[in-house]
Amino acid sequence: MYSPDGSTFAVGLLDGTLDVYATSNWERTWILSGHGDGVSSISYSPNGDRIVSSSYDCTVRVWDIDTGDCLYIIIGHTNYVYGVAYPPQGDVIASWSEDKTIRLWDMETGGLYLRRLQAHNGGAIIAAFSPQGDQVVSGDDDMVVRVWDVETGECRHTMTGHTDEVRKVLYSPKGDHIASFGEDGIVRLWNMGLSGAFRQISNCHNRTVHSIQYSSKRNQIASCSLDSTIRLWDAVTGVCWRTLTGHSGAVCTISYSPSEDQLISCGEDTTVRLWDVESGACLYILTGHTEIVVGVAFSPQGNQVASASGDKTVRLWDVEAGECLHVLAGHSEAVYVVRYSPQGNQVASAGADGTIQLWSVATGDCQHSLTGHSEAILRIEYSPGGNQIASASEDTTVRLWDVKTGACSHIFIGHQKEVTFVVYSPRGDQVVSFSAYDKTLRIWDKESGECRHTLTGHTKEIADIAYSPRGHLIASWSNEGEARLWDVETGDCRGTLDYGGPPQTGITLGLRAIVWMSPDIDSFITGGRNGSVRVWNLTEEGDQYRIRMRWRSSNGQLGVEDACVQGVKGLSDLDKRLLKQRGATGEPNLLRLRETGKNVMSMVSVVSKLKSSSGTTASNSSSTSPATSSRGTLHNKLNKRQIQRHLRTSRYIL
């Protein structure tokens, strides 16, 4: 942390010391020692002559910058102290602790205890003073934001709405608003003039992510949600650079065109929409269905789109003209899924009536009606060669069908409950299926019909599976945050992940919750019921894979207007890319951020703000905080919960 005048720079370390540097020559001027455990937070006084530090040793210390002396040791908390702060006036210190209290200390009387705020049901993990210094706002894992009167110690406002732990709170410069950010992925703005009325800011989806797709050409991720939006993400930075709006209900499915320059979507509003990826413009709104459209697919040539609807029909659309070519009527109940053959001359559809209909693309005629399943069919897939179709049904079976004759060649029996998904391996020699409810995957030999492996280990309902591009791994995913990596040859589990998530209930038709990135990148993308999109990196360690989150969609973007990065010195390519994604344009040498009159921010200020906001735009877990990498580790008396909390809340303690 820099001092207010920028002349010194202080770092709190987990070995219990603070290092203070002179910024004129970056020589270390003081090593402040005394804490018996790691330093959790530091803060400069408003005039910069003192530093206050908090520690896991349950104490707060006040240091003189000129002499390096410890002026006061403040004792009173009965558990780890997570943070400290000065108000603008500098006459009081606030500290907050795992003991569920915020304590105020009088600096004019040498750090004497002033009052205690019995803050939260959990440990108070974040707090901040108002600009006037008369209030303190606090947040915790009890999901509540509270506002306290510094003079009386009374709670003025209790603000609820977050559905997970509150991670950050702060006041607006005028003190009339409070912003809070939670683990629920939502930023909330509270209007203090309206007794805590709030609105939400979110660049992530605020409801379940229903489908995700990856564009290797653009290195881009597309996601759609029950919140009626489609979002386009930079796969490297995690920045949401465009939100496509227009659907009036849940968006069920999306798909890139073969050229990846267009996107098709369908939804609850009975429409199919064609989008230009580059501009974000909606090219066509395709109407005609009378019920929800749950499935959509591009033809291999990209000139047609097929859609499946609850109105019992399939429609074929001309992409160039935006017109309906054929209405395929033959199902007796809702159609759940539609697929083009690899050659593009045939369309297969299936649904609630338990049949598969094969249609001629040229004429719209039904070529075969495949019957045999006794319950609804939830998924169908063509084999890579296009000569076979696999189907998964609520009758607990998987069937393979000969496309030319319409005959059923194999019936795979083994799942105990509804089979919700089936897919061919990239080489086409295997079929893998899963049941969300019996929580197992099965790998079947296409030729012999034998079950080669039964993959068990999931404790939560499986939402989606996907073969890796090279075909050697299968990733399985639960929307409650549980993932497994499976070796295709041996059936062994090669990697696990369980980060937790909201409960999942019921099968979601058309769900596409996991996709792999390009073959040369060991990464996959997931979507969750909390509206998040996450990218995960894989690192092979012996016979296991370590799964680490690269980024996740979250909240907040830095808006940059009439700005230029070209010619600016000291920026990395990533910095330039991030700024451009936020609106940077033009040719000047100085970046201007929301310029008003002569108030121009320097490039240093903009980059500083950008970097500080990037943590709320894409949480990058591959980086390591200095607080967790230098000078040892947390004291061994910290329990698992405390370590996890520290890792969730720690930033650069600077």
XYZ file of C-alpha atoms in Angstrom, residues 68-619:
552
model
C 9.704 2.667 13.029
C 8.462 2.329 16.618
C 5.343 0.436 17.630
C 3.265 3.129 19.347
C 0.341 1.008 20.508
C -0.532 -2.667 20.837
C -4.312 -2.874 20.799
C -5.717 -5.961 22.490
C -9.376 -6.899 22.754
C -10.369 -9.178 19.911
C -10.661 -12.813 20.880
C -10.033 -14.281 17.420
C -8.204 -13.525 14.185
C -8.376 -9.868 13.140
C -9.082 -9.682 9.418
C -8.898 -5.962 8.700
C -8.327 -2.422 9.897
C -9.178 1.025 8.536
C -8.808 4.707 9.326
C -11.666 7.151 8.656
C -10.800 10.317 6.681
C -10.470 12.247 9.940
C -7.936 9.803 11.399
C -9.203 10.026 14.962
C -10.579 6.472 15.161
C -9.500 3.031 14.004
C -11.933 0.279 13.083
C -10.926 -3.380 13.238
C -12.991 -6.431 12.355
C -12.515 -9.993 13.433
C -13.497 -13.644 13.342
C -14.951 -13.033 16.814
C -18.012 -11.539 15.028
C -17.340 -7.972 16.132
C -16.156 -4.681 14.722
C -14.299 -2.635 17.313
C -13.626 1.098 17.319
C -10.452 2.445 18.966
C -9.828 6.076 19.951
C -6.488 7.278 18.544
C -6.606 10.558 20.466
C -6.348 8.625 23.731
C -3.680 6.189 22.620
C -5.841 3.469 21.125
C -8.218 3.034 24.033
C -11.269 0.919 23.415
C -14.178 3.071 22.255
C -17.048 0.711 21.467
C -17.916 -2.672 20.068
C -20.290 -3.350 17.204
C -21.801 -6.797 17.569
C -21.706 -7.162 13.844
C -22.686 -10.445 12.247
C -23.574 -14.056 12.804
C -20.336 -15.113 11.117
C -16.906 -13.552 11.384
C -16.978 -9.960 10.114
C -14.654 -10.186 7.119
C -14.952 -6.749 5.469
C -15.832 -3.206 6.558
C -15.319 0.405 5.452
C -15.811 3.945 6.784
C -18.110 6.455 5.135
C -16.389 9.549 3.627
C -17.672 11.618 6.547
C -16.363 9.095 9.074
C -19.673 8.912 10.913
C -20.680 5.474 9.652
C -19.182 2.027 9.123
C -20.544 -0.468 6.608
C -19.811 -4.172 7.095
C -20.440 -7.462 5.312
C -19.976 -11.121 6.149
C -20.781 -14.696 5.230
C -24.229 -14.276 6.812
C -25.101 -12.546 3.470
C -26.127 -9.309 5.212
C -24.809 -5.754 4.787
C -25.045 -3.556 7.887
C -24.514 0.162 8.465
C -23.366 1.350 11.902
C -23.363 4.719 13.651
C -19.804 5.425 14.833
C -20.940 7.748 17.623
C -23.564 5.499 19.193
C -22.584 2.053 17.933
C -26.152 1.396 16.805
C -27.035 -0.465 13.619
C -28.789 2.024 11.342
C -29.565 -0.271 8.420
C -29.676 -4.008 7.822
C -29.695 -4.735 4.094
C -30.474 -8.196 2.753
C -30.538 -9.589 -0.737
C -27.222 -11.338 -1.300
C -27.526 -15.109 -1.540
C -23.929 -15.873 -0.592
C -21.039 -14.434 1.419
C -20.453 -10.668 1.089
C -16.887 -10.129 -0.122
C -16.508 -6.354 -0.473
C -18.272 -3.194 0.697
C -17.497 0.458 0.040
C -19.099 3.892 0.045
C -19.509 6.224 -2.912
C -17.418 9.465 -2.665
C -20.462 11.416 -1.456
C -21.523 8.696 0.946
C -25.029 8.469 -0.486
C -24.569 4.991 -1.918
C -22.967 1.742 -0.799
C -21.714 -0.938 -3.168
C -21.468 -4.549 -2.028
C -20.125 -7.542 -3.910
C -20.897 -11.129 -2.963
C -19.941 -14.693 -3.746
C -23.337 -14.889 -5.477
C -21.685 -13.010 -8.353
C -23.803 -9.885 -7.912
C -22.807 -6.274 -7.228
C -25.547 -4.402 -5.399
C -25.870 -0.631 -5.119
C -27.693 0.534 -2.009
C -29.284 3.995 -1.954
C -28.776 5.266 1.576
C -31.239 8.081 0.997
C -33.928 5.453 0.453
C -33.122 3.350 3.520
C -31.026 0.851 1.659
C -33.042 0.379 -1.550
C -30.806 -1.377 -4.059
C -30.254 -2.238 -7.666
C -27.966 -4.852 -9.184
C -25.010 -4.539 -11.518
C -23.903 -7.678 -13.270
C -21.857 -8.592 -16.292
C -22.512 -12.255 -15.650
C -25.832 -13.972 -16.146
C -28.132 -13.665 -13.169
C -29.869 -16.981 -13.797
C -28.855 -20.463 -14.925
C -26.487 -20.695 -17.887
C -28.344 -22.999 -20.230
C -25.857 -23.452 -23.064
C -22.250 -22.545 -23.835
C -20.355 -22.739 -27.108
C -16.707 -22.115 -28.014
C -15.433 -20.406 -31.171
C -11.851 -21.463 -31.904
C -11.629 -18.984 -34.770
C -12.368 -16.045 -32.479
C -11.147 -17.618 -29.217
C -14.533 -16.629 -27.910
C -17.167 -18.145 -25.654
C -20.885 -17.663 -26.143
C -23.338 -18.359 -23.338
C -27.102 -18.137 -23.042
C -29.232 -18.107 -19.964
C -32.667 -18.269 -18.458
C -32.201 -14.508 -17.902
C -33.093 -14.011 -21.633
C -29.621 -12.818 -22.674
C -26.704 -14.134 -24.711
C -23.209 -13.051 -23.710
C -19.959 -13.172 -25.653
C -16.739 -13.578 -23.656
C -13.070 -13.220 -24.476
C -11.699 -16.685 -23.734
C -8.317 -15.297 -22.623
C -9.294 -12.422 -20.343
C -12.809 -13.391 -19.266
C -14.157 -10.011 -20.333
C -17.784 -9.971 -21.453
C -17.510 -7.701 -24.461
C -21.047 -7.980 -25.801
C -24.511 -8.823 -24.502
C -27.135 -9.808 -27.060
C -30.652 -8.903 -25.996
C -33.971 -9.377 -27.713
C -35.454 -12.617 -26.467
C -38.364 -11.983 -24.114
C -37.926 -15.222 -22.203
C -35.349 -17.854 -21.372
C -32.817 -18.596 -24.134
C -32.663 -22.378 -24.459
C -29.935 -23.127 -26.998
C -27.279 -21.350 -29.047
C -24.984 -22.534 -31.818
C -22.209 -20.966 -33.896
C -22.385 -21.254 -37.660
C -19.668 -23.403 -39.291
C -17.822 -20.207 -40.270
C -18.297 -18.921 -36.685
C -19.386 -15.482 -37.895
C -23.048 -16.022 -37.005
C -24.890 -17.313 -33.962
C -28.336 -18.881 -33.807
C -30.516 -18.869 -30.677
C -33.954 -20.077 -29.686
C -36.088 -19.678 -26.636
C -39.172 -19.552 -24.552
C -40.617 -16.682 -26.602
C -41.179 -19.149 -29.523
C -38.681 -17.339 -31.779
C -35.418 -18.292 -33.455
C -32.910 -15.452 -33.834
C -29.898 -15.132 -36.110
C -27.079 -12.857 -34.883
C -23.997 -11.341 -36.488
C -21.177 -12.137 -34.053
C -18.928 -9.226 -35.018
C -21.502 -6.458 -34.689
C -23.943 -8.113 -32.307
C -26.808 -7.204 -34.634
C -29.856 -9.434 -34.866
C -30.081 -10.299 -38.576
C -33.410 -12.132 -38.492
C -36.169 -12.977 -36.055
C -37.605 -16.242 -37.355
C -41.215 -16.676 -36.292
C -43.727 -19.441 -36.917
C -43.462 -21.804 -33.968
C -46.362 -21.536 -31.539
C -44.666 -23.052 -28.476
C -41.242 -22.862 -26.811
C -38.317 -23.633 -29.145
C -35.901 -25.894 -27.245
C -33.458 -27.018 -29.933
C -31.662 -25.397 -32.850
C -28.820 -26.416 -35.173
C -26.895 -25.097 -38.189
C -26.491 -27.283 -41.252
C -22.862 -28.314 -41.968
C -22.835 -25.937 -44.949
C -24.150 -23.052 -42.811
C -26.916 -22.154 -45.234
C -29.767 -23.605 -43.186
C -31.001 -23.772 -39.612
C -33.283 -26.396 -38.079
C -35.412 -25.727 -34.995
C -37.354 -28.059 -32.667
C -40.375 -26.910 -30.706
C -42.949 -27.856 -28.147
C -45.554 -27.323 -30.878
C -44.636 -30.847 -32.188
C -42.914 -29.531 -35.330
C -39.456 -29.043 -36.772
C -38.808 -26.082 -39.073
C -36.041 -25.619 -41.617
C -34.963 -22.037 -42.290
C -32.987 -20.387 -45.078
C -30.206 -18.361 -43.425
C -29.669 -16.000 -46.356
C -33.316 -15.051 -46.827
C -34.578 -15.585 -43.283
C -37.501 -17.650 -44.570
C -39.027 -20.962 -43.539
C -38.307 -23.658 -46.126
C -40.187 -26.597 -44.598
C -42.456 -27.338 -41.648
C -41.787 -30.952 -40.636
C -44.868 -32.343 -38.896
C -44.937 -35.944 -37.740
C -44.323 -36.058 -34.016
C -47.347 -36.531 -31.766
C -45.796 -34.663 -28.827
C -43.190 -31.972 -28.149
C -39.919 -32.181 -30.080
C -36.868 -31.867 -27.818
C -33.870 -32.198 -30.107
C -32.909 -31.788 -33.753
C -29.677 -32.700 -35.574
C -28.312 -32.396 -39.110
C -26.450 -35.369 -40.552
C -22.718 -34.744 -41.162
C -23.456 -34.611 -44.916
C -26.238 -32.068 -44.386
C -28.807 -33.923 -46.501
C -30.854 -35.253 -43.598
C -32.336 -33.991 -40.341
C -33.161 -36.182 -37.339
C -35.600 -35.134 -34.626
C -36.801 -36.743 -31.391
C -38.893 -35.894 -28.397
C -41.595 -36.735 -25.922
C -43.346 -39.288 -28.137
C -40.341 -41.650 -27.969
C -39.755 -41.716 -31.742
C -36.978 -40.503 -34.020
C -38.030 -39.002 -37.338
C -35.576 -38.802 -40.246
C -36.339 -36.049 -42.757
C -35.067 -35.182 -46.217
C -33.632 -31.683 -46.201
C -34.371 -31.203 -49.909
C -38.049 -32.198 -49.875
C -39.084 -32.120 -46.217
C -40.396 -35.691 -46.512
C -40.114 -38.192 -43.644
C -37.734 -40.960 -44.692
C -37.954 -43.158 -41.589
C -39.798 -43.226 -38.271
C -37.647 -45.070 -35.724
C -39.680 -46.667 -32.953
C -38.673 -48.813 -29.994
C -38.195 -46.542 -27.010
C -41.075 -46.680 -24.535
C -40.503 -43.229 -23.040
C -39.388 -39.779 -24.169
C -36.077 -39.436 -26.009
C -33.905 -36.745 -24.443
C -30.881 -36.820 -26.746
C -29.830 -38.020 -30.194
C -26.506 -37.802 -32.016
C -25.273 -38.816 -35.453
C -22.093 -40.883 -35.614
C -19.103 -39.030 -37.152
C -19.637 -40.893 -40.420
C -23.358 -40.177 -40.448
C -24.447 -43.808 -40.956
C -25.741 -44.305 -37.426
C -27.750 -42.470 -34.743
C -27.516 -42.961 -30.975
C -30.495 -42.120 -28.764
C -30.883 -41.707 -24.985
C -34.268 -42.203 -23.380
C -36.198 -41.920 -20.158
C -36.819 -45.678 -20.496
C -33.214 -46.105 -19.120
C -31.814 -47.455 -22.412
C -29.509 -46.265 -25.178
C -30.200 -47.416 -28.743
C -28.145 -47.363 -31.930
C -30.005 -47.025 -35.251
C -28.989 -47.674 -38.847
C -29.768 -44.486 -40.761
C -30.170 -46.218 -44.140
C -32.569 -48.953 -43.045
C -34.048 -47.458 -39.885
C -33.310 -50.662 -37.968
C -32.164 -50.732 -34.333
C -28.740 -52.408 -34.251
C -28.032 -52.310 -30.497
C -29.872 -51.737 -27.221
C -27.587 -50.752 -24.345
C -29.031 -51.693 -20.957
C -27.362 -50.852 -17.666
C -28.471 -47.461 -16.373
C -30.853 -47.611 -13.428
C -32.662 -44.353 -14.213
C -33.397 -42.033 -17.129
C -30.543 -41.717 -19.630
C -30.166 -37.992 -20.180
C -27.235 -37.789 -22.601
C -25.416 -39.760 -25.285
C -22.492 -38.840 -27.539
C -20.082 -40.584 -29.913
C -16.332 -40.505 -29.378
C -14.395 -38.362 -31.903
C -13.291 -41.544 -33.735
C -16.808 -42.947 -33.643
C -15.822 -46.300 -32.136
C -17.399 -45.654 -28.737
C -20.589 -44.248 -27.300
C -20.724 -42.669 -23.870
C -23.954 -42.086 -21.966
C -24.894 -40.765 -18.568
C -27.885 -40.639 -16.303
C -28.289 -37.491 -14.262
C -30.139 -39.419 -11.597
C -28.127 -42.619 -11.183
C -24.998 -40.394 -11.353
C -23.039 -42.790 -13.545
C -21.409 -42.677 -16.966
C -21.084 -45.703 -19.200
C -18.715 -46.220 -22.122
C -20.082 -48.623 -24.746
C -18.310 -50.386 -27.607
C -20.221 -49.482 -30.744
C -19.515 -52.737 -32.574
C -19.974 -55.341 -29.828
C -22.530 -53.415 -27.771
C -20.633 -54.236 -24.575
C -20.254 -51.800 -21.696
C -16.495 -51.230 -21.458
C -16.550 -49.071 -18.323
C -19.045 -47.876 -15.732
C -17.745 -44.614 -14.307
C -18.868 -43.919 -10.753
C -17.860 -41.252 -8.284
C -20.224 -38.343 -8.793
C -22.179 -37.463 -5.674
C -24.373 -34.886 -7.422
C -26.629 -35.024 -10.436
C -24.613 -34.900 -13.665
C -25.521 -32.071 -16.012
C -23.308 -32.603 -19.050
C -20.335 -34.520 -20.440
C -17.882 -33.925 -23.276
C -15.022 -35.767 -24.949
C -11.744 -33.896 -25.086
C -10.787 -32.860 -28.657
C -8.132 -35.601 -28.768
C -10.606 -38.149 -27.458
C -8.456 -39.430 -24.580
C -10.462 -37.841 -21.766
C -14.097 -37.376 -20.867
C -15.114 -34.463 -18.660
C -18.343 -34.757 -16.680
C -19.927 -31.813 -14.940
C -22.561 -31.049 -12.347
C -24.115 -27.599 -12.151
C -23.474 -27.780 -8.430
C -19.764 -27.391 -9.151
C -18.590 -30.994 -9.278
C -16.367 -32.169 -12.161
C -14.593 -35.412 -12.989
C -11.992 -36.242 -15.644
C -12.044 -39.819 -16.896
C -9.457 -41.809 -18.829
C -11.250 -43.274 -21.843
C -9.009 -46.326 -22.121
C -8.888 -47.377 -18.476
C -12.042 -45.812 -17.073
C -10.006 -44.349 -14.202
C -10.809 -40.963 -12.683
C -7.848 -38.723 -13.546
C -8.985 -35.507 -11.883
C -11.676 -34.133 -9.583
C -13.110 -30.763 -8.708
C -15.785 -29.704 -6.272
C -16.057 -25.971 -5.576
C -19.692 -25.963 -4.502
C -22.725 -24.390 -6.104
C -26.464 -23.901 -5.814
C -28.661 -27.003 -5.699
C -29.724 -28.548 -8.989
C -33.198 -29.937 -9.449
C -34.564 -31.748 -12.459
C -33.404 -32.347 -16.004
C -32.993 -29.269 -18.181
C -33.666 -30.060 -21.822
C -30.988 -28.957 -24.262
C -28.525 -28.137 -21.496
C -24.968 -27.673 -22.793
C -23.016 -26.965 -19.616
C -19.486 -28.028 -20.578
C -17.394 -27.683 -23.741
C -13.711 -28.180 -24.445
C -11.541 -25.554 -26.031
C -9.282 -26.164 -29.043
C -7.247 -29.414 -29.297
C -3.932 -27.742 -28.464
C -5.257 -26.249 -25.213
C -6.018 -28.397 -22.161
C -8.932 -26.288 -20.995
C -12.669 -26.644 -20.738
C -15.530 -24.231 -20.152
C -18.480 -24.671 -17.808
C -21.728 -22.880 -17.124
C -23.585 -22.976 -13.844
C -26.980 -22.458 -12.312
C -25.717 -19.341 -10.530
C -25.218 -17.654 -13.909
C -21.437 -17.982 -13.985
C -19.180 -19.005 -16.854
C -15.817 -20.498 -15.888
C -12.717 -21.574 -17.790
C -10.595 -24.338 -16.247
C -6.985 -25.250 -17.045
C -5.643 -28.789 -16.766
C -2.107 -29.632 -15.675
C -0.943 -33.240 -15.891
C 0.817 -34.328 -12.692
C 1.821 -37.977 -12.905
C -1.270 -40.055 -13.523
C -3.602 -37.282 -12.352
C -4.767 -33.942 -13.726
C -4.866 -30.842 -11.600
C -7.896 -28.685 -12.416
C -7.408 -24.979 -11.778
C -9.798 -22.152 -12.602
C -8.339 -19.673 -15.083
C -11.180 -17.171 -14.816
C -14.838 -16.902 -14.038
C -17.416 -14.407 -15.162
C -18.305 -11.959 -12.460
C -19.245 -8.337 -12.195
C -18.101 -4.879 -13.058
C -16.395 -3.298 -16.020
C -14.333 -0.160 -16.285
C -15.957 2.036 -18.923
C -13.461 3.936 -21.053
C -14.698 6.642 -23.417
C -12.856 8.526 -26.178
C -9.649 6.805 -25.152
C -6.530 5.673 -26.987
C -3.841 3.177 -26.078
C -1.706 3.429 -29.176
C 1.605 5.106 -28.430
C 1.223 4.801 -24.686
C 4.391 3.460 -23.078
C 4.578 0.838 -20.362
C 1.484 -1.167 -21.315
C 1.568 -4.880 -21.988
C -0.387 -6.299 -24.900
C -2.919 -7.648 -22.411
C -3.365 -4.179 -20.866
C -3.975 -2.704 -24.304
C -6.404 -5.466 -25.167
C -8.370 -5.022 -21.971
C -8.583 -1.258 -22.469
C -9.695 -1.621 -26.070
C -12.393 -4.072 -25.029
C -13.681 -1.391 -22.689
C -13.970 1.190 -25.441
C -10.491 2.617 -26.020
C -10.128 4.265 -29.481
C -8.288 7.072 -31.275
C -4.677 8.217 -31.577
C -3.648 10.587 -28.707
C -0.707 9.713 -26.454
C -2.674 10.238 -23.249
C -5.670 8.116 -22.344
C -8.635 10.208 -21.299
C -11.193 8.594 -19.047
C -14.579 10.318 -18.960
C -12.913 13.707 -19.465
C -14.786 16.643 -17.991
C -13.268 20.102 -18.467
C -9.594 19.898 -17.507
C -9.904 16.894 -15.218
C -7.861 14.369 -17.175
C -6.673 11.105 -15.647
C -3.177 10.036 -16.521
C -2.453 6.691 -18.131
C -1.000 5.485 -14.843
C -4.283 6.241 -13.093
C -6.320 4.466 -15.723
C -4.161 1.336 -15.699
C -4.210 1.329 -11.918
C -7.985 1.500 -11.914
C -8.190 -1.105 -14.639
C -6.007 -3.560 -12.764
C -7.929 -3.003 -9.545
C -11.201 -3.624 -11.353
C -9.998 -6.665 -13.256
C -10.511 -8.786 -10.152
C -14.244 -8.023 -10.432
C -14.356 -8.686 -14.132
C -12.649 -12.038 -14.276
C -11.400 -13.839 -11.208
